[in-house]
């Protein structure tokens, strides 16, 4: 049965991490979903705060919404997830791609995590894969498995909107890097083709924007048609071999994300901190001279 309503989409941009969080709600049932939340983190002091998450909570409470899903497009390497805080305040279930286990295994080894850290994705409530569906009233999110940036990347499609995480950026900025553990340029190219096979009018919502050099404002919404015509890295005139060469060469010049170690070791735990030590304090590891 075709849905009788269209989802309402609110965007929240965190300029400190260049991250866009989305709140998607059903206009009639008032159920809602959060995609890619942000827990504010000051690396110098090691302190977290919930200013960004509280903006979401305020709007949800003001609009009388009920939080059903807290979705992650992947294990982010550039910001911390606020998923546990949002779940504690509002309920909802935390969702990520089923290949989270590969990320947990790779980074669990790199970080030499505690021996009882589970690498089975059980820290999350729901693991989704290609074709999985999640209901929001009479609307449905359909999951596309879109790896390449990481093995666990997924995109969420609802009606004419597709939330692609880091797979694609705005057309004038290009595509995601592929040099993290489990990343692969050819795989990313194929994942992008899957997204670009959606109808031309499908709206593409990206997780980040870094404001390309010739653009004065941040932006995070485009269309499949615009991506196919104008994306710097993966438009219709660029084949897979050309993309892989470009992506591999470009990735070799990139620095590690500033928050990669705090972000990954927390986000692979569904946003929970590492176990507290004997003094009751959690600590974040940074491997020295490892990568």
mmCIF file of N, CA and C in Angstrom, residues 97-99 128-132 142-157 159 161-164 167-168 175 185-204 223-225 227-228 234-235 238 240 243:
data_model
loop_
_atom_site.group_PDB
_atom_site.id
_atom_site.type_symbol
_atom_site.label_atom_id
_atom_site.label_comp_id
_atom_site.label_asym_id
_atom_site.label_seq_id
_atom_site.Cartn_x
_atom_site.Cartn_y
_atom_site.Cartn_z
ATOM 1 N N UNK A 97 24.500 -0.873 10.233
ATOM 2 C CA UNK A 97 24.692 -1.956 9.285
ATOM 3 C C UNK A 97 25.320 -3.183 9.928
ATOM 4 N N UNK A 98 24.964 -4.366 9.419
ATOM 5 C CA UNK A 98 25.397 -5.611 10.054
ATOM 6 C C UNK A 98 26.906 -5.833 9.970
ATOM 7 N N UNK A 99 27.580 -5.176 9.035
ATOM 8 C CA UNK A 99 29.032 -5.332 8.940
ATOM 9 C C UNK A 99 29.784 -4.522 9.989
ATOM 10 N N UNK A 128 21.135 -4.017 10.391
ATOM 11 C CA UNK A 128 20.384 -4.084 9.138
ATOM 12 C C UNK A 128 21.313 -4.447 7.990
ATOM 13 N N UNK A 129 20.727 -4.948 6.917
ATOM 14 C CA UNK A 129 21.478 -5.317 5.728
ATOM 15 C C UNK A 129 20.690 -4.907 4.499
ATOM 16 N N UNK A 130 21.221 -5.179 3.324
ATOM 17 C CA UNK A 130 20.566 -4.816 2.073
ATOM 18 C C UNK A 130 19.115 -5.296 2.058
ATOM 19 N N UNK A 131 18.196 -4.361 1.813
ATOM 20 C CA UNK A 131 16.789 -4.711 1.718
ATOM 21 C C UNK A 131 16.031 -4.700 3.021
ATOM 22 N N UNK A 132 16.724 -4.527 4.151
ATOM 23 C CA UNK A 132 16.012 -4.421 5.424
ATOM 24 C C UNK A 132 15.064 -3.225 5.391
ATOM 25 N N UNK A 142 13.990 1.891 3.609
ATOM 26 C CA UNK A 142 14.613 0.722 3.000
ATOM 27 C C UNK A 142 16.123 0.910 3.037
ATOM 28 N N UNK A 143 16.827 -0.146 3.406
ATOM 29 C CA UNK A 143 18.273 -0.064 3.594
ATOM 30 C C UNK A 143 19.003 -0.489 2.329
ATOM 31 N N UNK A 144 19.965 0.339 1.924
ATOM 32 C CA UNK A 144 20.919 -0.020 0.883
ATOM 33 C C UNK A 144 22.272 -0.247 1.550
ATOM 34 N N UNK A 145 22.879 -1.396 1.298
ATOM 35 C CA UNK A 145 24.231 -1.630 1.796
ATOM 36 C C UNK A 145 25.190 -0.925 0.855
ATOM 37 N N UNK A 146 25.891 0.096 1.346
ATOM 38 C CA UNK A 146 26.732 0.935 0.483
ATOM 39 C C UNK A 146 28.152 1.049 1.041
ATOM 40 N N UNK A 147 28.873 -0.071 1.110
ATOM 41 C CA UNK A 147 30.233 -0.047 1.664
ATOM 42 C C UNK A 147 31.230 0.591 0.705
ATOM 43 N N UNK A 148 32.448 0.713 1.180
ATOM 44 C CA UNK A 148 33.538 1.298 0.394
ATOM 45 C C UNK A 148 34.304 2.296 1.223
ATOM 46 N N UNK A 149 33.558 3.217 1.848
ATOM 47 C CA UNK A 149 34.171 4.109 2.836
ATOM 48 C C UNK A 149 34.523 3.287 4.066
ATOM 49 N N UNK A 150 33.572 2.518 4.567
ATOM 50 C CA UNK A 150 33.794 1.488 5.583
ATOM 51 C C UNK A 150 32.962 0.269 5.185
ATOM 52 N N UNK A 151 33.251 -0.905 5.763
ATOM 53 C CA UNK A 151 32.465 -2.091 5.411
ATOM 54 C C UNK A 151 31.022 -2.021 5.886
ATOM 55 N N UNK A 152 30.752 -1.222 6.905
ATOM 56 C CA UNK A 152 29.425 -1.220 7.531
ATOM 57 C C UNK A 152 28.524 -0.097 7.029
ATOM 58 N N UNK A 153 28.947 0.649 6.023
ATOM 59 C CA UNK A 153 28.154 1.788 5.570
ATOM 60 C C UNK A 153 26.815 1.337 4.977
ATOM 61 N N UNK A 154 25.755 2.015 5.366
ATOM 62 C CA UNK A 154 24.445 1.815 4.770
ATOM 63 C C UNK A 154 23.843 3.175 4.445
ATOM 64 N N UNK A 155 22.914 3.169 3.493
ATOM 65 C CA UNK A 155 22.119 4.350 3.179
ATOM 66 C C UNK A 155 20.669 4.014 3.461
ATOM 67 N N UNK A 156 19.904 5.021 3.859
ATOM 68 C CA UNK A 156 18.505 4.818 4.213
ATOM 69 C C UNK A 156 17.628 5.592 3.230
ATOM 70 N N UNK A 157 16.698 4.891 2.586
ATOM 71 C CA UNK A 157 15.806 5.498 1.602
ATOM 72 C C UNK A 157 14.387 5.518 2.156
ATOM 73 N N UNK A 159 10.659 7.224 0.854
ATOM 74 C CA UNK A 159 9.982 7.974 -0.201
ATOM 75 C C UNK A 159 11.021 8.508 -1.197
ATOM 76 N N UNK A 161 13.650 10.429 -0.560
ATOM 77 C CA UNK A 161 14.840 10.914 0.146
ATOM 78 C C UNK A 161 15.786 9.756 0.439
ATOM 79 N N UNK A 162 17.071 9.983 0.227
ATOM 80 C CA UNK A 162 18.091 8.985 0.516
ATOM 81 C C UNK A 162 19.177 9.625 1.377
ATOM 82 N N UNK A 163 19.433 9.028 2.536
ATOM 83 C CA UNK A 163 20.432 9.522 3.480
ATOM 84 C C UNK A 163 21.669 8.643 3.326
ATOM 85 N N UNK A 164 22.747 9.228 2.771
ATOM 86 C CA UNK A 164 23.867 8.437 2.253
ATOM 87 C C UNK A 164 25.087 8.422 3.162
ATOM 88 N N UNK A 167 29.116 8.372 2.006
ATOM 89 C CA UNK A 167 29.365 7.783 0.692
ATOM 90 C C UNK A 167 29.546 8.858 -0.380
ATOM 91 N N UNK A 168 28.641 9.803 -0.418
ATOM 92 C CA UNK A 168 28.701 10.940 -1.331
ATOM 93 C C UNK A 168 28.710 12.238 -0.545
ATOM 94 N N UNK A 175 33.420 12.634 -3.178
ATOM 95 C CA UNK A 175 33.072 11.359 -2.548
ATOM 96 C C UNK A 175 33.932 11.113 -1.318
ATOM 97 N N UNK A 185 38.097 1.432 -2.873
ATOM 98 C CA UNK A 185 37.603 2.392 -3.865
ATOM 99 C C UNK A 185 36.647 1.738 -4.864
ATOM 100 N N UNK A 186 36.975 0.536 -5.345
ATOM 101 C CA UNK A 186 36.095 -0.125 -6.311
ATOM 102 C C UNK A 186 34.746 -0.442 -5.674
ATOM 103 N N UNK A 187 34.771 -0.846 -4.420
ATOM 104 C CA UNK A 187 33.522 -1.126 -3.707
ATOM 105 C C UNK A 187 32.698 0.136 -3.552
ATOM 106 N N UNK A 188 33.352 1.253 -3.229
ATOM 107 C CA UNK A 188 32.633 2.513 -3.101
ATOM 108 C C UNK A 188 32.003 2.907 -4.431
ATOM 109 N N UNK A 189 32.747 2.739 -5.516
ATOM 110 C CA UNK A 189 32.215 3.085 -6.838
ATOM 111 C C UNK A 189 30.923 2.312 -7.101
ATOM 112 N N UNK A 190 30.927 1.023 -6.819
ATOM 113 C CA UNK A 190 29.741 0.207 -7.050
ATOM 114 C C UNK A 190 28.600 0.613 -6.126
ATOM 115 N N UNK A 191 28.914 0.971 -4.897
ATOM 116 C CA UNK A 191 27.879 1.434 -3.969
ATOM 117 C C UNK A 191 27.238 2.725 -4.468
ATOM 118 N N UNK A 192 28.058 3.617 -4.985
ATOM 119 C CA UNK A 192 27.536 4.884 -5.504
ATOM 120 C C UNK A 192 26.640 4.635 -6.713
ATOM 121 N N UNK A 193 27.010 3.663 -7.550
ATOM 122 C CA UNK A 193 26.160 3.346 -8.702
ATOM 123 C C UNK A 193 24.784 2.869 -8.244
ATOM 124 N N UNK A 194 24.750 2.151 -7.127
ATOM 125 C CA UNK A 194 23.476 1.694 -6.569
ATOM 126 C C UNK A 194 22.620 2.895 -6.171
ATOM 127 N N UNK A 195 23.245 3.875 -5.529
ATOM 128 C CA UNK A 195 22.514 5.079 -5.134
ATOM 129 C C UNK A 195 22.052 5.848 -6.362
ATOM 130 N N UNK A 196 22.933 5.960 -7.352
ATOM 131 C CA UNK A 196 22.604 6.744 -8.549
ATOM 132 C C UNK A 196 21.629 6.042 -9.480
ATOM 133 N N UNK A 197 21.299 4.789 -9.164
ATOM 134 C CA UNK A 197 20.269 4.092 -9.936
ATOM 135 C C UNK A 197 18.866 4.410 -9.430
ATOM 136 N N UNK A 198 18.773 5.132 -8.330
ATOM 137 C CA UNK A 198 17.476 5.601 -7.843
ATOM 138 C C UNK A 198 16.936 6.648 -8.819
ATOM 139 N N UNK A 199 15.647 6.949 -8.773
ATOM 140 C CA UNK A 199 15.096 7.959 -9.696
ATOM 141 C C UNK A 199 15.855 9.285 -9.616
ATOM 142 N N UNK A 200 15.975 9.960 -10.749
ATOM 143 C CA UNK A 200 16.731 11.210 -10.830
ATOM 144 C C UNK A 200 16.265 12.254 -9.818
ATOM 145 N N UNK A 201 14.985 12.230 -9.478
ATOM 146 C CA UNK A 201 14.441 13.240 -8.566
ATOM 147 C C UNK A 201 14.684 12.911 -7.098
ATOM 148 N N UNK A 202 15.258 11.744 -6.826
ATOM 149 C CA UNK A 202 15.541 11.373 -5.434
ATOM 150 C C UNK A 202 16.460 12.405 -4.800
ATOM 151 N N UNK A 203 16.084 12.874 -3.633
ATOM 152 C CA UNK A 203 16.916 13.838 -2.903
ATOM 153 C C UNK A 203 18.010 13.103 -2.131
ATOM 154 N N UNK A 204 19.233 13.579 -2.278
ATOM 155 C CA UNK A 204 20.399 12.997 -1.612
ATOM 156 C C UNK A 204 20.773 13.887 -0.431
ATOM 157 N N UNK A 223 20.377 16.130 -5.637
ATOM 158 C CA UNK A 223 19.521 15.086 -6.213
ATOM 159 C C UNK A 223 20.389 14.065 -6.938
ATOM 160 N N UNK A 224 19.804 12.930 -7.218
ATOM 161 C CA UNK A 224 20.506 11.921 -8.001
ATOM 162 C C UNK A 224 20.937 12.514 -9.342
ATOM 163 N N UNK A 225 20.054 13.253 -9.984
ATOM 164 C CA UNK A 225 20.386 13.842 -11.280
ATOM 165 C C UNK A 225 21.586 14.781 -11.168
ATOM 166 N N UNK A 227 23.957 14.732 -8.918
ATOM 167 C CA UNK A 227 25.158 13.943 -8.641
ATOM 168 C C UNK A 227 25.686 13.294 -9.911
ATOM 169 N N UNK A 228 24.799 12.728 -10.716
ATOM 170 C CA UNK A 228 25.222 12.068 -11.950
ATOM 171 C C UNK A 228 25.842 13.057 -12.933
ATOM 172 N N UNK A 234 32.621 11.280 -9.551
ATOM 173 C CA UNK A 234 31.900 10.081 -9.972
ATOM 174 C C UNK A 234 30.725 10.408 -10.891
ATOM 175 N N UNK A 235 30.890 11.384 -11.762
ATOM 176 C CA UNK A 235 29.816 11.719 -12.691
ATOM 177 C C UNK A 235 29.790 10.718 -13.858
ATOM 178 N N UNK A 238 32.947 9.439 -15.846
ATOM 179 C CA UNK A 238 34.084 8.832 -15.140
ATOM 180 C C UNK A 238 33.800 7.354 -14.927
ATOM 181 N N UNK A 240 34.928 3.279 -13.653
ATOM 182 C CA UNK A 240 35.395 2.733 -12.381
ATOM 183 C C UNK A 240 36.906 2.807 -12.234
ATOM 184 N N UNK A 243 37.929 6.336 -11.505
ATOM 185 C CA UNK A 243 37.555 6.695 -10.136
ATOM 186 C C UNK A 243 38.529 6.086 -9.132
#
